């Protein structure tokens, strides 16, 4: 007997489903092998009554907060049937998400193409290539999404589209997400329920997950989102305009976008702070000197916002804790944020902002 067309179709579907089952098992195994990331305190005068913590996401296998997102995006796309055996995966990224997605694509023996601004650090490009990915650089940072869609159509691959699906792919109610981890790790601290959690926004997925989780668990914690220069999130939040766009790329890799992205959920954000790029870099460099931990510019943006809310808590006579994130390691930015020549070429002078940090630590008053 010869197989019918329906038989052949059923066989192909079963083969495809078998590959998807194996792929999901591999990605889930990565989560089982990964320990949680550390939450470490930043020393402040104890008499202030306010404690500051950073959750060190640089200890993930691919070295950044985006490892969590990449794993969630792969599982989401696999369960939706969007990723197929042998077909390329394409992502629009400023670097760190692409590094993590290249890692998971290699795990599944899939080609991976990262569409990124030409200004992306050489260190991130090298990491993407180390994991078997290909870097597709574009001069206009606002064109990465359109170019990713074009490549997906041309190759028959899947455009992962983190900016659309980040807030949907993560289970915000728990299931080992970053918010659940923060509250579990804070459980035995002096002030276990944070007054504030301070994060940046690239896709908006992390802030959406934390903001939703806080409400779901009925915590009193408030969420502050910090935003770098050129980014649309701050102004879009102030104006309540989900279509707001600056058309400009962010110099702080990993956060900030030329437009308000679909995954950004403004309703779960209690406050936003706009942070100058030089302040972000000054705070990242301060962290390296103060703790020995080198971090990227987005961690500096987080710290600048955290210092501001700590100063306000003290001025109001409130005690409590503030939690933020160490998003990735500073080794990825040796030729940018930690290079004085690069800073001079960009017209960035972190020295006045470093002086403001030193004055804050001496007095408890932040004049940012």
Coordinates of C-alpha atoms in Angstrom, one line a residue:
X1 CA 0.0 0.0 0.0
X2 CA 1.2 3.5 -0.8
X3 CA 0.9 6.2 1.9
X4 CA -1.8 8.8 1.3
X5 CA -1.2 12.5 1.3
X6 CA -2.8 12.6 4.7
X7 CA -0.5 9.9 6.0
X8 CA 2.5 11.8 4.8
X9 CA 1.2 15.0 6.4
X10 CA 0.6 13.2 9.7
X11 CA 4.0 11.6 9.7
X12 CA 5.6 15.0 9.1
X13 CA 3.6 16.6 11.9
X14 CA 4.6 13.8 14.3
X15 CA 8.3 14.3 13.3
X16 CA 8.0 18.0 13.9
X17 CA 6.3 17.5 17.2
X18 CA 9.0 15.1 18.3
X19 CA 11.6 17.6 17.5
X20 CA 9.7 20.3 19.5
X21 CA 9.4 18.0 22.5
X22 CA 13.2 17.3 22.5
X23 CA 13.9 21.0 22.0
X24 CA 11.8 22.0 25.0
X25 CA 13.4 19.3 27.1
X26 CA 16.9 20.7 26.3
X27 CA 15.9 24.3 27.2
X28 CA 14.2 23.2 30.4
X29 CA 17.3 21.2 31.3
X30 CA 19.3 24.4 31.2
X31 CA 17.0 25.9 33.8
X32 CA 17.4 22.9 36.0
X33 CA 21.2 23.1 35.8
X34 CA 21.3 26.9 36.6
X35 CA 21.5 28.0 40.2
X36 CA 19.8 31.2 41.2
X37 CA 21.7 34.5 40.9
X38 CA 23.2 36.2 44.0
X39 CA 21.6 39.1 45.8
X40 CA 24.4 41.1 47.4
X41 CA 24.2 44.2 49.6
X42 CA 25.8 47.5 48.7
X43 CA 27.4 48.9 51.9
X44 CA 25.7 52.1 53.1
X45 CA 25.9 53.7 56.6
X46 CA 23.7 51.4 58.8
X47 CA 22.3 54.4 60.7
X48 CA 20.6 55.5 57.5
X49 CA 18.1 52.7 58.0
X50 CA 17.9 52.1 54.3
X51 CA 19.5 49.0 52.7
X52 CA 20.5 48.7 49.0
X53 CA 20.8 45.3 47.2
X54 CA 21.8 44.4 43.7
X55 CA 20.7 41.1 42.2
X56 CA 23.7 39.9 40.1
X57 CA 22.3 38.7 36.8
X58 CA 25.8 38.6 35.3
X59 CA 26.3 35.1 36.8
X60 CA 23.9 33.4 34.3
X61 CA 25.6 31.1 31.8
X62 CA 25.5 33.8 29.1
X63 CA 26.5 36.6 31.5
X64 CA 23.4 38.8 31.7
X65 CA 19.8 39.4 32.8
X66 CA 18.8 38.5 29.2
X67 CA 19.5 34.8 29.8
X68 CA 16.1 34.6 31.6
X69 CA 14.4 36.4 28.7
X70 CA 16.0 34.3 26.0
X71 CA 15.0 31.0 27.7
X72 CA 11.4 32.2 28.1
X73 CA 11.2 33.4 24.5
X74 CA 12.5 30.1 23.1
X75 CA 10.0 28.1 25.2
X76 CA 7.2 30.5 24.2
X77 CA 8.1 30.2 20.5
X78 CA 8.6 26.4 20.6
X79 CA 5.2 25.9 22.3
X80 CA 3.5 28.1 19.8
X81 CA 5.1 26.1 16.9
X82 CA 6.9 29.1 15.5
X83 CA 10.5 27.6 15.7
X84 CA 11.1 24.7 13.3
X85 CA 13.9 22.3 13.0
X86 CA 16.8 23.6 10.8
X87 CA 15.3 27.0 10.3
X88 CA 17.1 30.1 11.4
X89 CA 16.1 32.2 14.4
X90 CA 16.5 36.0 14.0
X91 CA 16.5 38.6 16.7
X92 CA 16.7 42.4 16.8
X93 CA 18.9 43.3 19.8
X94 CA 21.4 45.7 21.2
X95 CA 23.6 42.7 22.1
X96 CA 22.9 40.9 25.3
X97 CA 19.6 39.3 24.3
X98 CA 21.3 38.1 21.1
X99 CA 24.2 36.6 23.1
X100 CA 21.8 34.6 25.1
X101 CA 19.6 33.6 22.2
X102 CA 22.7 32.5 20.2
X103 CA 23.5 30.2 23.2
X104 CA 20.0 28.6 23.1
X105 CA 20.0 28.4 19.3
X106 CA 23.3 26.5 19.4
X107 CA 21.8 24.2 22.0
X108 CA 19.0 23.3 19.5
X109 CA 21.4 23.2 16.4
X110 CA 19.6 26.1 14.8
X111 CA 21.2 28.9 12.8
X112 CA 21.0 32.3 14.5
X113 CA 21.2 35.8 13.1
X114 CA 21.5 38.9 15.4
X115 CA 20.4 42.2 13.8
X116 CA 22.1 44.9 15.8
X117 CA 23.2 48.6 15.6
X118 CA 26.6 49.0 14.2
X119 CA 27.6 50.7 17.4
X120 CA 27.2 47.4 19.4
X121 CA 30.3 46.6 21.5
X122 CA 32.9 44.4 19.8
X123 CA 32.9 42.2 22.9
X124 CA 29.2 41.4 22.5
X125 CA 29.7 40.6 18.8
X126 CA 32.5 38.2 19.7
X127 CA 30.3 36.4 22.2
X128 CA 27.5 36.0 19.7
X129 CA 29.9 34.5 17.2
X130 CA 31.4 32.3 19.9
X131 CA 28.0 30.7 20.4
X132 CA 27.7 30.1 16.6
X133 CA 25.6 33.2 15.7
X134 CA 26.0 35.6 12.9
X135 CA 26.0 39.4 13.5
X136 CA 24.1 41.5 11.0
X137 CA 24.9 45.1 11.7
X138 CA 22.8 48.1 10.6
X139 CA 23.8 51.8 10.7
X140 CA 20.4 53.0 11.7
X141 CA 19.4 51.6 15.2
X142 CA 15.7 52.3 14.5
X143 CA 15.8 49.8 11.5
X144 CA 16.7 46.6 13.5
X145 CA 13.1 45.4 13.7
X146 CA 12.3 46.0 10.1
X147 CA 15.5 44.4 9.0
X148 CA 14.9 41.4 11.2
X149 CA 11.4 40.9 9.7
X150 CA 13.0 41.1 6.2
X151 CA 15.6 38.5 7.0
X152 CA 13.0 36.1 8.5
X153 CA 10.9 36.3 5.4
X154 CA 13.9 35.9 3.1
X155 CA 15.3 32.8 5.0
X156 CA 12.0 31.2 6.1
X157 CA 13.2 31.6 9.7
X158 CA 11.5 32.9 12.8
X159 CA 11.8 36.5 14.0
X160 CA 11.8 36.1 17.8
X161 CA 10.8 39.8 18.3
X162 CA 11.6 40.3 22.0
X163 CA 10.1 43.8 21.9
X164 CA 6.7 42.4 21.3
X165 CA 6.7 39.1 23.2
X166 CA 8.9 39.8 26.3
X167 CA 6.0 40.6 28.6
X168 CA 4.0 37.6 27.3
X169 CA 6.7 34.9 27.4
X170 CA 7.4 35.2 31.1
X171 CA 5.1 33.7 33.7
X172 CA 4.7 36.8 36.0
X173 CA 2.9 34.9 38.7
X174 CA 6.0 33.0 39.7
X175 CA 7.5 29.8 38.4
X176 CA 11.1 30.9 39.1
X177 CA 10.9 34.4 37.6
X178 CA 13.1 37.2 38.7
X179 CA 10.5 38.9 40.9
X180 CA 9.7 35.7 42.8
X181 CA 13.5 35.2 43.3
X182 CA 14.0 38.7 44.7
X183 CA 11.3 38.3 47.3
X184 CA 12.4 34.9 48.3
X185 CA 16.0 36.1 48.8
X186 CA 15.0 39.1 50.7
X187 CA 12.9 37.0 53.2
X188 CA 15.5 37.1 56.0
X189 CA 16.8 40.6 55.5
X190 CA 16.3 43.6 57.9
X191 CA 13.6 45.0 55.7
X192 CA 12.3 42.0 53.8
X193 CA 9.7 43.7 51.6
X194 CA 11.4 46.3 49.5
X195 CA 10.1 49.9 49.5
X196 CA 11.3 50.2 45.9
X197 CA 12.5 48.0 43.1
X198 CA 14.5 49.9 40.5
X199 CA 15.0 48.6 37.0
X200 CA 15.6 49.8 33.4
X201 CA 13.5 49.0 30.4
X202 CA 14.8 47.6 27.0
X203 CA 11.8 45.5 26.0
X204 CA 9.8 46.3 29.1
X205 CA 9.6 42.6 30.0
X206 CA 11.4 42.8 33.3
X207 CA 9.5 45.8 34.6
X208 CA 6.2 44.2 33.5
X209 CA 7.1 40.9 35.3
X210 CA 8.1 42.6 38.5
X211 CA 5.2 45.1 38.5
X212 CA 2.6 42.4 37.9
X213 CA 4.1 40.1 40.5
X214 CA 4.1 42.8 43.1
X215 CA 0.4 43.4 42.5
X216 CA -0.4 39.6 42.4
X217 CA 1.3 39.1 45.8
X218 CA -0.3 42.3 47.2
X219 CA 3.1 43.7 48.3
X220 CA 3.5 47.4 49.2
X221 CA 6.6 47.6 47.0
X222 CA 6.7 50.3 44.4
X223 CA 8.4 50.0 41.0
X224 CA 10.7 52.7 39.6
X225 CA 11.8 52.4 36.0
X226 CA 15.0 54.4 35.0
X227 CA 15.4 55.5 31.4
X228 CA 18.6 56.7 29.6
X229 CA 18.9 59.6 27.2
X230 CA 17.3 59.3 23.8
X231 CA 14.8 56.7 25.0
X232 CA 11.1 57.0 24.4
X233 CA 9.9 55.2 27.5
X234 CA 10.1 58.1 30.0
X235 CA 8.2 60.6 27.8
X236 CA 5.7 58.0 26.7
X237 CA 5.0 57.2 30.3
X238 CA 4.6 60.8 31.3
X239 CA 2.3 61.5 28.3
X240 CA 0.5 58.2 28.5
X241 CA 1.3 57.8 24.8
X242 CA 2.1 54.2 23.8
X243 CA 3.0 55.5 20.3
X244 CA 5.6 58.0 21.4
X245 CA 9.0 57.8 19.6
X246 CA 12.3 59.7 19.7
X247 CA 13.7 58.0 16.6
X248 CA 17.1 57.9 18.5
X249 CA 19.2 55.0 19.6
X250 CA 20.4 54.6 23.2
X251 CA 24.1 54.7 24.1
X252 CA 23.4 52.6 27.2
X253 CA 23.3 49.2 25.7
X254 CA 20.4 46.9 26.9
X255 CA 18.0 49.6 27.9
X256 CA 16.3 52.5 26.2
X257 CA 14.4 52.3 22.8
X258 CA 13.6 54.8 20.0
X259 CA 9.9 54.0 20.5
X260 CA 7.7 52.7 23.3
X261 CA 7.7 49.0 22.8
X262 CA 4.6 46.7 23.0
X263 CA 6.0 44.8 26.0
X264 CA 6.3 47.9 28.1
X265 CA 3.4 48.0 30.6
X266 CA 3.1 51.6 31.9
X267 CA 0.2 50.9 34.2
X268 CA 2.4 48.7 36.5
X269 CA 5.1 51.4 36.8
X270 CA 4.8 53.7 39.9
X271 CA 7.5 56.1 38.9
X272 CA 10.1 56.9 36.2
X273 CA 13.4 58.7 36.4
X274 CA 15.3 60.0 33.3
X275 CA 19.1 59.4 33.8
X276 CA 21.9 61.2 31.8
X277 CA 24.2 58.8 30.1
X278 CA 27.2 60.3 31.8
X279 CA 25.5 59.6 35.2
X280 CA 24.9 55.9 34.2
X281 CA 28.6 55.5 33.4
X282 CA 29.8 57.3 36.5
X283 CA 27.7 55.0 38.7
X284 CA 28.9 51.9 36.9
X285 CA 32.5 53.0 37.4
X286 CA 31.8 53.8 41.0
X287 CA 30.5 50.3 41.5
X288 CA 33.7 48.8 40.1
X289 CA 35.8 50.9 42.5
X290 CA 33.5 50.4 45.5
X291 CA 32.8 46.7 45.3
X292 CA 35.3 45.3 42.7
X293 CA 32.4 44.3 40.5
X294 CA 32.5 45.7 37.0
X295 CA 29.1 46.2 35.4
X296 CA 27.6 47.6 32.2
X297 CA 26.1 51.0 31.8
X298 CA 22.5 49.8 32.4
X299 CA 23.6 48.8 36.0
X300 CA 24.8 52.3 36.4
X301 CA 21.5 53.7 35.3
X302 CA 19.8 51.5 37.9
X303 CA 22.2 52.7 40.7
X304 CA 21.6 56.3 39.8
X305 CA 17.9 55.9 40.3
X306 CA 18.4 53.8 43.4
X307 CA 20.5 56.6 45.0
X308 CA 17.7 59.1 44.3
X309 CA 15.0 57.1 45.9
X310 CA 17.2 56.2 48.9
X311 CA 17.9 60.0 49.4
X312 CA 14.1 60.6 49.3
X313 CA 13.4 57.8 51.8
X314 CA 15.9 59.4 54.2
X315 CA 14.5 62.9 53.8
X316 CA 11.0 61.5 54.6
X317 CA 12.4 59.7 57.7
X318 CA 11.5 56.3 56.3
X319 CA 13.4 53.1 56.8
X320 CA 13.4 50.2 54.4
X321 CA 15.2 48.4 51.5
X322 CA 15.7 49.1 47.8
X323 CA 16.5 46.4 45.3
X324 CA 18.0 46.8 41.8
X325 CA 19.8 44.7 39.2
X326 CA 23.4 44.2 38.1
X327 CA 22.4 43.4 34.5
X328 CA 25.7 42.3 32.9
X329 CA 29.4 42.4 33.4
X330 CA 31.7 45.3 32.6
X331 CA 34.1 43.1 30.5
X332 CA 31.7 43.6 27.6
X333 CA 32.3 47.3 27.6
X334 CA 36.1 47.5 28.0
X335 CA 36.3 49.5 24.8
X336 CA 33.4 51.8 25.5
X337 CA 32.2 52.7 29.0
X338 CA 35.6 51.9 30.6
X339 CA 37.6 53.6 27.9
X340 CA 38.3 57.3 28.5
X341 CA 39.1 57.8 24.8
X342 CA 35.8 56.5 23.8
X343 CA 34.0 58.6 26.3
X344 CA 35.8 61.7 25.1
X345 CA 34.8 60.9 21.5
X346 CA 31.2 60.6 22.6
X347 CA 31.3 63.9 24.5
X348 CA 30.6 62.1 27.8
X349 CA 32.1 63.4 31.0
X350 CA 31.2 61.3 34.0
X351 CA 33.2 63.3 36.5
X352 CA 30.5 65.8 37.7
X353 CA 28.2 62.8 38.3
X354 CA 30.8 60.9 40.2
X355 CA 31.2 63.9 42.5
X356 CA 27.5 63.8 43.1
X357 CA 27.7 60.1 44.1
X358 CA 30.6 60.8 46.5
X359 CA 28.6 63.7 48.0
X360 CA 25.6 61.4 48.4
X361 CA 27.6 58.7 50.2
X362 CA 29.1 61.4 52.5
X363 CA 25.9 63.2 53.4
X364 CA 22.9 61.0 52.5
X365 CA 21.6 63.8 50.3
X366 CA 21.5 63.2 46.6
X367 CA 21.7 66.2 44.3
X368 CA 21.4 64.2 41.0

